[in-house]
Every structure is written in structure tokens, then in C-alpha cells.
JSON list of C-alpha atoms in Angstrom, two decimals:
[
{"chain": "A", "resi": 1, "resn": "UNK", "atom": "CA", "xyz": [135.11, 91.48, 126.67]},
{"chain": "A", "resi": 2, "resn": "UNK", "atom": "CA", "xyz": [132.90, 89.06, 124.31]},
{"chain": "A", "resi": 3, "resn": "UNK", "atom": "CA", "xyz": [130.77, 86.77, 126.29]},
{"chain": "A", "resi": 4, "resn": "UNK", "atom": "CA", "xyz": [129.11, 83.39, 124.86]},
{"chain": "A", "resi": 5, "resn": "UNK", "atom": "CA", "xyz": [125.85, 82.86, 125.96]},
{"chain": "A", "resi": 6, "resn": "UNK", "atom": "CA", "xyz": [122.29, 80.85, 126.05]},
{"chain": "A", "resi": 7, "resn": "UNK", "atom": "CA", "xyz": [119.89, 83.87, 125.43]},
{"chain": "A", "resi": 8, "resn": "UNK", "atom": "CA", "xyz": [116.35, 83.47, 127.39]},
{"chain": "A", "resi": 9, "resn": "UNK", "atom": "CA", "xyz": [115.81, 86.92, 126.14]},
{"chain": "A", "resi": 10, "resn": "UNK", "atom": "CA", "xyz": [112.18, 87.39, 125.63]},
{"chain": "A", "resi": 11, "resn": "UNK", "atom": "CA", "xyz": [111.22, 87.46, 129.27]},
{"chain": "A", "resi": 12, "resn": "UNK", "atom": "CA", "xyz": [113.74, 90.52, 129.46]},
{"chain": "A", "resi": 13, "resn": "UNK", "atom": "CA", "xyz": [111.84, 92.38, 127.16]},
{"chain": "A", "resi": 14, "resn": "UNK", "atom": "CA", "xyz": [108.30, 91.90, 126.68]},
{"chain": "A", "resi": 15, "resn": "UNK", "atom": "CA", "xyz": [105.63, 89.98, 126.92]},
{"chain": "A", "resi": 16, "resn": "UNK", "atom": "CA", "xyz": [103.81, 90.45, 123.79]},
{"chain": "A", "resi": 17, "resn": "UNK", "atom": "CA", "xyz": [104.43, 89.45, 120.04]},
{"chain": "A", "resi": 18, "resn": "UNK", "atom": "CA", "xyz": [102.26, 92.02, 118.52]},
{"chain": "A", "resi": 19, "resn": "UNK", "atom": "CA", "xyz": [100.48, 89.54, 116.65]},
{"chain": "A", "resi": 20, "resn": "UNK", "atom": "CA", "xyz": [96.96, 91.19, 115.88]},
{"chain": "A", "resi": 21, "resn": "UNK", "atom": "CA", "xyz": [95.00, 88.18, 114.11]},
{"chain": "A", "resi": 22, "resn": "UNK", "atom": "CA", "xyz": [95.71, 85.74, 116.93]},
{"chain": "A", "resi": 23, "resn": "UNK", "atom": "CA", "xyz": [93.94, 82.60, 116.71]},
{"chain": "A", "resi": 24, "resn": "UNK", "atom": "CA", "xyz": [94.22, 82.89, 112.90]},
{"chain": "A", "resi": 25, "resn": "UNK", "atom": "CA", "xyz": [96.05, 81.34, 110.20]},
{"chain": "A", "resi": 26, "resn": "UNK", "atom": "CA", "xyz": [96.83, 82.99, 107.01]},
{"chain": "A", "resi": 27, "resn": "UNK", "atom": "CA", "xyz": [98.37, 82.38, 103.32]},
{"chain": "A", "resi": 28, "resn": "UNK", "atom": "CA", "xyz": [100.44, 84.50, 100.99]},
{"chain": "A", "resi": 29, "resn": "UNK", "atom": "CA", "xyz": [97.82, 84.51, 98.57]},
{"chain": "A", "resi": 30, "resn": "UNK", "atom": "CA", "xyz": [95.51, 86.20, 101.52]},
{"chain": "A", "resi": 31, "resn": "UNK", "atom": "CA", "xyz": [98.50, 88.28, 102.57]},
{"chain": "A", "resi": 32, "resn": "UNK", "atom": "CA", "xyz": [98.58, 89.86, 99.31]},
{"chain": "A", "resi": 33, "resn": "UNK", "atom": "CA", "xyz": [94.92, 90.60, 99.24]},
{"chain": "A", "resi": 34, "resn": "UNK", "atom": "CA", "xyz": [94.89, 92.73, 101.90]},
{"chain": "A", "resi": 35, "resn": "UNK", "atom": "CA", "xyz": [94.90, 96.77, 101.76]},
{"chain": "A", "resi": 36, "resn": "UNK", "atom": "CA", "xyz": [97.98, 98.39, 100.42]},
{"chain": "A", "resi": 37, "resn": "UNK", "atom": "CA", "xyz": [99.56, 100.99, 102.77]},
{"chain": "A", "resi": 38, "resn": "UNK", "atom": "CA", "xyz": [99.25, 98.27, 105.93]},
{"chain": "A", "resi": 39, "resn": "UNK", "atom": "CA", "xyz": [102.63, 96.30, 106.22]},
{"chain": "A", "resi": 40, "resn": "UNK", "atom": "CA", "xyz": [102.15, 92.62, 107.88]},
{"chain": "A", "resi": 41, "resn": "UNK", "atom": "CA", "xyz": [104.87, 89.89, 108.51]},
{"chain": "A", "resi": 42, "resn": "UNK", "atom": "CA", "xyz": [103.03, 86.50, 107.88]},
{"chain": "A", "resi": 43, "resn": "UNK", "atom": "CA", "xyz": [105.44, 83.62, 109.85]},
{"chain": "A", "resi": 44, "resn": "UNK", "atom": "CA", "xyz": [103.92, 80.00, 109.35]},
{"chain": "A", "resi": 45, "resn": "UNK", "atom": "CA", "xyz": [100.48, 81.71, 108.36]},
{"chain": "A", "resi": 46, "resn": "UNK", "atom": "CA", "xyz": [100.38, 83.90, 111.63]},
{"chain": "A", "resi": 47, "resn": "UNK", "atom": "CA", "xyz": [100.17, 87.59, 110.60]},
{"chain": "A", "resi": 48, "resn": "UNK", "atom": "CA", "xyz": [102.05, 90.09, 112.64]},
{"chain": "A", "resi": 49, "resn": "UNK", "atom": "CA", "xyz": [101.36, 93.79, 112.19]},
{"chain": "A", "resi": 50, "resn": "UNK", "atom": "CA", "xyz": [104.19, 96.12, 111.19]},
{"chain": "A", "resi": 51, "resn": "UNK", "atom": "CA", "xyz": [102.73, 99.42, 112.44]},
{"chain": "A", "resi": 52, "resn": "UNK", "atom": "CA", "xyz": [103.43, 102.02, 113.91]},
{"chain": "A", "resi": 53, "resn": "UNK", "atom": "CA", "xyz": [106.49, 103.08, 112.39]},
{"chain": "A", "resi": 54, "resn": "UNK", "atom": "CA", "xyz": [109.91, 102.49, 113.49]},
{"chain": "A", "resi": 55, "resn": "UNK", "atom": "CA", "xyz": [111.54, 105.07, 116.04]},
{"chain": "A", "resi": 56, "resn": "UNK", "atom": "CA", "xyz": [114.02, 107.65, 114.91]},
{"chain": "A", "resi": 57, "resn": "UNK", "atom": "CA", "xyz": [116.43, 105.82, 116.77]},
{"chain": "A", "resi": 58, "resn": "UNK", "atom": "CA", "xyz": [115.71, 102.52, 115.08]},
{"chain": "A", "resi": 59, "resn": "UNK", "atom": "CA", "xyz": [115.80, 104.02, 111.56]},
{"chain": "A", "resi": 60, "resn": "UNK", "atom": "CA", "xyz": [119.25, 105.50, 112.46]},
{"chain": "A", "resi": 61, "resn": "UNK", "atom": "CA", "xyz": [120.69, 102.24, 113.64]},
{"chain": "A", "resi": 62, "resn": "UNK", "atom": "CA", "xyz": [119.05, 100.33, 110.40]},
{"chain": "A", "resi": 63, "resn": "UNK", "atom": "CA", "xyz": [120.46, 102.95, 108.51]},
{"chain": "A", "resi": 64, "resn": "UNK", "atom": "CA", "xyz": [124.09, 103.09, 109.53]},
{"chain": "A", "resi": 65, "resn": "UNK", "atom": "CA", "xyz": [124.25, 99.78, 109.25]},
{"chain": "A", "resi": 66, "resn": "UNK", "atom": "CA", "xyz": [122.74, 99.62, 105.79]},
{"chain": "A", "resi": 67, "resn": "UNK", "atom": "CA", "xyz": [125.36, 102.33, 104.98]},
{"chain": "A", "resi": 68, "resn": "UNK", "atom": "CA", "xyz": [128.25, 100.60, 106.08]},
{"chain": "A", "resi": 69, "resn": "UNK", "atom": "CA", "xyz": [127.41, 97.67, 104.26]},
{"chain": "A", "resi": 70, "resn": "UNK", "atom": "CA", "xyz": [126.62, 99.41, 101.28]},
{"chain": "A", "resi": 71, "resn": "UNK", "atom": "CA", "xyz": [130.02, 100.62, 101.27]},
{"chain": "A", "resi": 72, "resn": "UNK", "atom": "CA", "xyz": [131.62, 97.44, 102.07]},
{"chain": "A", "resi": 73, "resn": "UNK", "atom": "CA", "xyz": [130.11, 95.31, 99.73]},
{"chain": "A", "resi": 74, "resn": "UNK", "atom": "CA", "xyz": [131.07, 97.68, 96.70]},
{"chain": "A", "resi": 75, "resn": "UNK", "atom": "CA", "xyz": [132.27, 95.37, 93.76]},
{"chain": "A", "resi": 76, "resn": "UNK", "atom": "CA", "xyz": [131.38, 92.38, 95.60]},
{"chain": "A", "resi": 77, "resn": "UNK", "atom": "CA", "xyz": [128.91, 90.15, 94.85]},
{"chain": "A", "resi": 78, "resn": "UNK", "atom": "CA", "xyz": [126.56, 90.06, 97.56]},
{"chain": "A", "resi": 79, "resn": "UNK", "atom": "CA", "xyz": [123.85, 93.06, 97.97]},
{"chain": "A", "resi": 80, "resn": "UNK", "atom": "CA", "xyz": [122.48, 94.71, 100.96]},
{"chain": "A", "resi": 81, "resn": "UNK", "atom": "CA", "xyz": [118.90, 95.68, 101.19]},
{"chain": "A", "resi": 82, "resn": "UNK", "atom": "CA", "xyz": [116.66, 97.57, 103.70]},
{"chain": "A", "resi": 83, "resn": "UNK", "atom": "CA", "xyz": [113.10, 97.70, 105.10]},
{"chain": "A", "resi": 84, "resn": "UNK", "atom": "CA", "xyz": [110.46, 97.42, 103.64]},
{"chain": "A", "resi": 85, "resn": "UNK", "atom": "CA", "xyz": [111.36, 94.65, 101.14]},
{"chain": "A", "resi": 86, "resn": "UNK", "atom": "CA", "xyz": [109.59, 91.77, 101.55]},
{"chain": "A", "resi": 87, "resn": "UNK", "atom": "CA", "xyz": [111.53, 88.43, 101.71]},
{"chain": "A", "resi": 88, "resn": "UNK", "atom": "CA", "xyz": [109.54, 84.74, 101.10]},
{"chain": "A", "resi": 89, "resn": "UNK", "atom": "CA", "xyz": [110.58, 81.73, 102.84]},
{"chain": "A", "resi": 90, "resn": "UNK", "atom": "CA", "xyz": [109.12, 78.93, 101.01]},
{"chain": "A", "resi": 91, "resn": "UNK", "atom": "CA", "xyz": [109.89, 75.16, 102.31]},
{"chain": "A", "resi": 92, "resn": "UNK", "atom": "CA", "xyz": [110.69, 74.54, 99.22]},
{"chain": "A", "resi": 93, "resn": "UNK", "atom": "CA", "xyz": [113.17, 76.51, 97.93]},
{"chain": "A", "resi": 94, "resn": "UNK", "atom": "CA", "xyz": [113.34, 77.09, 94.21]},
{"chain": "A", "resi": 95, "resn": "UNK", "atom": "CA", "xyz": [110.19, 75.74, 93.43]},
{"chain": "A", "resi": 96, "resn": "UNK", "atom": "CA", "xyz": [107.44, 78.07, 92.17]},
{"chain": "A", "resi": 97, "resn": "UNK", "atom": "CA", "xyz": [105.09, 79.74, 94.64]},
{"chain": "A", "resi": 98, "resn": "UNK", "atom": "CA", "xyz": [102.63, 76.97, 96.29]},
{"chain": "A", "resi": 99, "resn": "UNK", "atom": "CA", "xyz": [99.19, 78.04, 97.30]},
{"chain": "A", "resi": 100, "resn": "UNK", "atom": "CA", "xyz": [99.99, 76.99, 100.88]},
{"chain": "A", "resi": 101, "resn": "UNK", "atom": "CA", "xyz": [102.85, 78.95, 101.30]},
{"chain": "A", "resi": 102, "resn": "UNK", "atom": "CA", "xyz": [102.70, 80.87, 104.66]},
{"chain": "A", "resi": 103, "resn": "UNK", "atom": "CA", "xyz": [105.80, 82.77, 105.36]},
{"chain": "A", "resi": 104, "resn": "UNK", "atom": "CA", "xyz": [106.81, 86.60, 104.19]},
{"chain": "A", "resi": 105, "resn": "UNK", "atom": "CA", "xyz": [108.89, 88.51, 106.53]},
{"chain": "A", "resi": 106, "resn": "UNK", "atom": "CA", "xyz": [110.46, 92.40, 106.23]},
{"chain": "A", "resi": 107, "resn": "UNK", "atom": "CA", "xyz": [113.85, 92.45, 107.81]},
{"chain": "A", "resi": 108, "resn": "UNK", "atom": "CA", "xyz": [115.44, 95.54, 109.03]},
{"chain": "A", "resi": 109, "resn": "UNK", "atom": "CA", "xyz": [118.71, 95.09, 106.96]},
{"chain": "A", "resi": 110, "resn": "UNK", "atom": "CA", "xyz": [120.03, 91.99, 105.04]},
{"chain": "A", "resi": 111, "resn": "UNK", "atom": "CA", "xyz": [122.32, 90.45, 102.43]},
{"chain": "A", "resi": 112, "resn": "UNK", "atom": "CA", "xyz": [121.76, 88.19, 99.77]},
{"chain": "A", "resi": 113, "resn": "UNK", "atom": "CA", "xyz": [124.94, 86.65, 98.59]},
{"chain": "A", "resi": 114, "resn": "UNK", "atom": "CA", "xyz": [122.84, 84.65, 95.53]},
{"chain": "A", "resi": 115, "resn": "UNK", "atom": "CA", "xyz": [121.79, 86.28, 92.59]},
{"chain": "A", "resi": 116, "resn": "UNK", "atom": "CA", "xyz": [118.86, 83.70, 91.82]},
{"chain": "A", "resi": 117, "resn": "UNK", "atom": "CA", "xyz": [117.02, 84.54, 94.98]},
{"chain": "A", "resi": 118, "resn": "UNK", "atom": "CA", "xyz": [116.46, 88.17, 93.95]},
{"chain": "A", "resi": 119, "resn": "UNK", "atom": "CA", "xyz": [113.11, 88.43, 92.32]},
{"chain": "A", "resi": 120, "resn": "UNK", "atom": "CA", "xyz": [110.63, 91.19, 91.08]},
{"chain": "A", "resi": 121, "resn": "UNK", "atom": "CA", "xyz": [108.83, 91.06, 94.49]},
{"chain": "A", "resi": 122, "resn": "UNK", "atom": "CA", "xyz": [111.49, 90.88, 96.57]},
{"chain": "A", "resi": 123, "resn": "UNK", "atom": "CA", "xyz": [113.76, 87.83, 98.12]},
{"chain": "A", "resi": 124, "resn": "UNK", "atom": "CA", "xyz": [112.76, 84.37, 97.60]},
{"chain": "A", "resi": 125, "resn": "UNK", "atom": "CA", "xyz": [114.83, 82.14, 100.08]},
{"chain": "A", "resi": 126, "resn": "UNK", "atom": "CA", "xyz": [117.09, 82.67, 102.97]},
{"chain": "A", "resi": 127, "resn": "UNK", "atom": "CA", "xyz": [119.16, 85.48, 103.30]},
{"chain": "A", "resi": 128, "resn": "UNK", "atom": "CA", "xyz": [122.85, 85.00, 103.90]},
{"chain": "A", "resi": 129, "resn": "UNK", "atom": "CA", "xyz": [123.01, 87.88, 106.98]},
{"chain": "A", "resi": 130, "resn": "UNK", "atom": "CA", "xyz": [119.93, 89.54, 108.56]},
{"chain": "A", "resi": 131, "resn": "UNK", "atom": "CA", "xyz": [119.80, 92.23, 111.25]},
{"chain": "A", "resi": 132, "resn": "UNK", "atom": "CA", "xyz": [116.82, 93.27, 113.28]},
{"chain": "A", "resi": 133, "resn": "UNK", "atom": "CA", "xyz": [117.09, 96.21, 115.52]},
{"chain": "A", "resi": 134, "resn": "UNK", "atom": "CA", "xyz": [115.14, 95.60, 118.51]},
{"chain": "A", "resi": 135, "resn": "UNK", "atom": "CA", "xyz": [111.79, 97.08, 119.69]},
{"chain": "A", "resi": 136, "resn": "UNK", "atom": "CA", "xyz": [109.65, 96.74, 122.54]},
{"chain": "A", "resi": 137, "resn": "UNK", "atom": "CA", "xyz": [106.61, 95.63, 120.20]},
{"chain": "A", "resi": 138, "resn": "UNK", "atom": "CA", "xyz": [108.76, 93.17, 118.63]},
{"chain": "A", "resi": 139, "resn": "UNK", "atom": "CA", "xyz": [111.12, 91.97, 120.87]},
{"chain": "A", "resi": 140, "resn": "UNK", "atom": "CA", "xyz": [109.79, 88.53, 121.66]},
{"chain": "A", "resi": 141, "resn": "UNK", "atom": "CA", "xyz": [108.82, 87.68, 117.73]},
{"chain": "A", "resi": 142, "resn": "UNK", "atom": "CA", "xyz": [112.45, 88.91, 116.82]},
{"chain": "A", "resi": 143, "resn": "UNK", "atom": "CA", "xyz": [114.39, 86.70, 119.68]},
{"chain": "A", "resi": 144, "resn": "UNK", "atom": "CA", "xyz": [112.03, 83.89, 119.33]},
{"chain": "A", "resi": 145, "resn": "UNK", "atom": "CA", "xyz": [110.07, 83.19, 116.49]},
{"chain": "A", "resi": 146, "resn": "UNK", "atom": "CA", "xyz": [112.13, 84.86, 113.94]},
{"chain": "A", "resi": 147, "resn": "UNK", "atom": "CA", "xyz": [115.14, 83.34, 115.28]},
{"chain": "A", "resi": 148, "resn": "UNK", "atom": "CA", "xyz": [113.46, 79.90, 114.98]},
{"chain": "A", "resi": 149, "resn": "UNK", "atom": "CA", "xyz": [112.47, 80.54, 111.42]},
{"chain": "A", "resi": 150, "resn": "UNK", "atom": "CA", "xyz": [116.04, 81.90, 110.33]},
{"chain": "A", "resi": 151, "resn": "UNK", "atom": "CA", "xyz": [117.32, 79.21, 111.61]},
{"chain": "A", "resi": 152, "resn": "UNK", "atom": "CA", "xyz": [114.88, 76.83, 110.18]},
{"chain": "A", "resi": 153, "resn": "UNK", "atom": "CA", "xyz": [115.35, 78.57, 106.48]},
{"chain": "A", "resi": 154, "resn": "UNK", "atom": "CA", "xyz": [119.43, 78.74, 106.64]},
{"chain": "A", "resi": 155, "resn": "UNK", "atom": "CA", "xyz": [120.08, 82.22, 107.60]},
{"chain": "A", "resi": 156, "resn": "UNK", "atom": "CA", "xyz": [123.95, 81.85, 107.78]},
{"chain": "A", "resi": 157, "resn": "UNK", "atom": "CA", "xyz": [124.57, 85.17, 110.52]},
{"chain": "A", "resi": 158, "resn": "UNK", "atom": "CA", "xyz": [121.74, 86.83, 112.79]},
{"chain": "A", "resi": 159, "resn": "UNK", "atom": "CA", "xyz": [122.06, 89.85, 114.74]},
{"chain": "A", "resi": 160, "resn": "UNK", "atom": "CA", "xyz": [119.73, 91.50, 117.11]},
{"chain": "A", "resi": 161, "resn": "UNK", "atom": "CA", "xyz": [120.68, 95.16, 117.63]},
{"chain": "A", "resi": 162, "resn": "UNK", "atom": "CA", "xyz": [119.80, 96.43, 120.95]},
{"chain": "A", "resi": 163, "resn": "UNK", "atom": "CA", "xyz": [118.86, 100.39, 121.33]},
{"chain": "A", "resi": 164, "resn": "UNK", "atom": "CA", "xyz": [121.88, 100.65, 123.79]},
{"chain": "A", "resi": 165, "resn": "UNK", "atom": "CA", "xyz": [124.48, 99.78, 121.08]},
{"chain": "A", "resi": 166, "resn": "UNK", "atom": "CA", "xyz": [124.72, 95.80, 122.57]},
{"chain": "A", "resi": 167, "resn": "UNK", "atom": "CA", "xyz": [124.31, 93.37, 119.85]},
{"chain": "A", "resi": 168, "resn": "UNK", "atom": "CA", "xyz": [123.75, 89.62, 119.94]},
{"chain": "A", "resi": 169, "resn": "UNK", "atom": "CA", "xyz": [124.91, 87.52, 117.05]},
{"chain": "A", "resi": 170, "resn": "UNK", "atom": "CA", "xyz": [123.94, 83.67, 116.01]},
{"chain": "A", "resi": 171, "resn": "UNK", "atom": "CA", "xyz": [125.89, 81.85, 113.51]},
{"chain": "A", "resi": 172, "resn": "UNK", "atom": "CA", "xyz": [124.72, 78.80, 111.69]},
{"chain": "A", "resi": 173, "resn": "UNK", "atom": "CA", "xyz": [126.41, 75.76, 112.41]},
{"chain": "A", "resi": 174, "resn": "UNK", "atom": "CA", "xyz": [125.72, 72.24, 111.11]},
{"chain": "A", "resi": 175, "resn": "UNK", "atom": "CA", "xyz": [121.87, 73.52, 110.50]},
{"chain": "A", "resi": 176, "resn": "UNK", "atom": "CA", "xyz": [121.72, 75.01, 114.18]},
{"chain": "A", "resi": 177, "resn": "UNK", "atom": "CA", "xyz": [122.58, 78.26, 115.33]},
{"chain": "A", "resi": 178, "resn": "UNK", "atom": "CA", "xyz": [125.38, 78.32, 118.11]},
{"chain": "A", "resi": 179, "resn": "UNK", "atom": "CA", "xyz": [125.01, 80.09, 121.44]},
{"chain": "A", "resi": 180, "resn": "UNK", "atom": "CA", "xyz": [124.60, 84.03, 120.71]},
{"chain": "A", "resi": 181, "resn": "UNK", "atom": "CA", "xyz": [127.58, 85.81, 120.98]},
{"chain": "A", "resi": 182, "resn": "UNK", "atom": "CA", "xyz": [127.14, 89.11, 122.87]},
{"chain": "A", "resi": 183, "resn": "UNK", "atom": "CA", "xyz": [128.79, 92.61, 122.11]},
{"chain": "A", "resi": 184, "resn": "UNK", "atom": "CA", "xyz": [128.93, 94.65, 124.75]},
{"chain": "A", "resi": 185, "resn": "UNK", "atom": "CA", "xyz": [128.05, 98.75, 123.77]},
{"chain": "A", "resi": 186, "resn": "UNK", "atom": "CA", "xyz": [130.85, 100.25, 122.37]},
{"chain": "A", "resi": 187, "resn": "UNK", "atom": "CA", "xyz": [132.59, 96.86, 120.66]},
{"chain": "A", "resi": 188, "resn": "UNK", "atom": "CA", "xyz": [133.07, 96.36, 117.36]},
{"chain": "A", "resi": 189, "resn": "UNK", "atom": "CA", "xyz": [130.89, 93.23, 116.05]},
{"chain": "A", "resi": 190, "resn": "UNK", "atom": "CA", "xyz": [132.76, 91.29, 113.14]},
{"chain": "A", "resi": 191, "resn": "UNK", "atom": "CA", "xyz": [130.81, 89.51, 110.90]},
{"chain": "A", "resi": 192, "resn": "UNK", "atom": "CA", "xyz": [131.62, 85.57, 110.33]},
{"chain": "A", "resi": 193, "resn": "UNK", "atom": "CA", "xyz": [129.78, 85.55, 107.07]},
{"chain": "A", "resi": 194, "resn": "UNK", "atom": "CA", "xyz": [130.66, 88.73, 105.46]},
{"chain": "A", "resi": 195, "resn": "UNK", "atom": "CA", "xyz": [134.53, 88.32, 106.41]},
{"chain": "A", "resi": 196, "resn": "UNK", "atom": "CA", "xyz": [136.16, 91.31, 106.82]},
{"chain": "A", "resi": 197, "resn": "UNK", "atom": "CA", "xyz": [133.02, 93.78, 107.74]},
{"chain": "A", "resi": 198, "resn": "UNK", "atom": "CA", "xyz": [132.90, 94.75, 111.34]},
{"chain": "A", "resi": 199, "resn": "UNK", "atom": "CA", "xyz": [130.42, 97.38, 112.74]},
{"chain": "A", "resi": 200, "resn": "UNK", "atom": "CA", "xyz": [130.14, 99.35, 115.85]},
{"chain": "A", "resi": 201, "resn": "UNK", "atom": "CA", "xyz": [127.15, 101.30, 116.98]},
{"chain": "A", "resi": 202, "resn": "UNK", "atom": "CA", "xyz": [127.70, 105.15, 116.85]},
{"chain": "A", "resi": 203, "resn": "UNK", "atom": "CA", "xyz": [126.98, 106.03, 120.51]},
{"chain": "A", "resi": 204, "resn": "UNK", "atom": "CA", "xyz": [126.74, 109.76, 120.32]},
{"chain": "A", "resi": 205, "resn": "UNK", "atom": "CA", "xyz": [122.93, 109.13, 118.88]},
{"chain": "A", "resi": 206, "resn": "UNK", "atom": "CA", "xyz": [121.72, 106.27, 120.91]},
{"chain": "A", "resi": 207, "resn": "UNK", "atom": "CA", "xyz": [119.75, 107.34, 123.82]},
{"chain": "A", "resi": 208, "resn": "UNK", "atom": "CA", "xyz": [121.31, 106.05, 126.67]},
{"chain": "A", "resi": 209, "resn": "UNK", "atom": "CA", "xyz": [124.29, 108.31, 125.83]},
{"chain": "A", "resi": 210, "resn": "UNK", "atom": "CA", "xyz": [122.80, 111.48, 125.60]},
{"chain": "A", "resi": 211, "resn": "UNK", "atom": "CA", "xyz": [124.15, 113.98, 127.81]},
{"chain": "A", "resi": 212, "resn": "UNK", "atom": "CA", "xyz": [122.21, 116.22, 130.46]}
]
């Protein structure tokens, strides 16, 4: 069944965070000057490398969720997007970019319902829904750093999807995330923000489900 838990998960998956410019801080202006072809996220000034490329299973999971959300949101005001797309999270939403701005991320799958947040360079402001597919190299970042970041900036629903098909879902309540709801593999996962949408990862392409 569905289990509501407080999740001390980072220790369960990885000891690292994949930050490769440790001890330095940067601004979005710095980030924009870095070589094209390199993918970096910037979180509170700390740079996180986005390479190597995600695994095949990671892309299958993200692609499946994106495809179903795309179908569900047809003729609805919200828009679903898939990485790579830059999401800028300024401390003062709606204001012109400040020289000190220091956060830009690339969530795996996201939904934006406010058209004012759709800008030429990507998304400016918090999406309504974000899903991150867990990878060993990004687990600490997704489970701790990004969760705190998304909570701070008002992402209304945040999913972490594991490669075995289980999902942890957080819902924003009163400006804070309520304890995570854990959905076990092969259980439908209903969205609270996108009313009427439910998703269950397809077990036939999950690595733990492969037959001998």
C-alpha cells in the first residue's frame, strides 16, 4: 500500500553530490560564459556538472512520463517540458535578472501552468510540477539540495522516480513540503496538483524486472 514517510534518503543512495567546482561560487552571468556543449546546473552559486549523459533507462522513464503528461495536458493551459531546458529560480520572481542571480537547474520533467514564466531562454520562476529520475551520481543533489530548493521557490509537487519504479512524492502545504508519500513499484502514482493525472512506470523496461 501507500506509505507516508519522512525520508532520510541521501545516505541510502550515494555519498557524493557530483559537484565538480567545490569551494567556488558563481552567478548566472558566469554560467552563461562557460563553453557551449557543457551542461551545468547552478544551485545557490554552486556548480554541478550534468555529464555524463543519462542512462538509457533514465531516458526511458523520463520520456514515458513526458509523453503521458503531454497527452493529458492537451487543450489544458499547462505545458510540459523535458530536459534539457533551463529553469531560472530567482529570489525575486517577476523582477529583471539581477547580477547576483545564482540558480539555474535542468529538471528531468516539469510542468508550468503560468505562461508568464515561459521565456525565450527557458523557464523563469518555479514550475508547478517537477519530476527527477534518480541517478547514482545525482542522488544526493536530487534528494536533499534540490528538494530544499524546490520547496523554497514554491514548486507545488515534486516527484523522485527510482529505477525500480518506486516514486517518492512531496506536496507543498503552507510553504513547506509535507512528508513524502512513497509509491511502491507497479503502483499508480496520482498527481495532487495535476488533478486527474496518474502514472505507473512500465515494469517491462525497468532493469530489476528483466527476465533471465
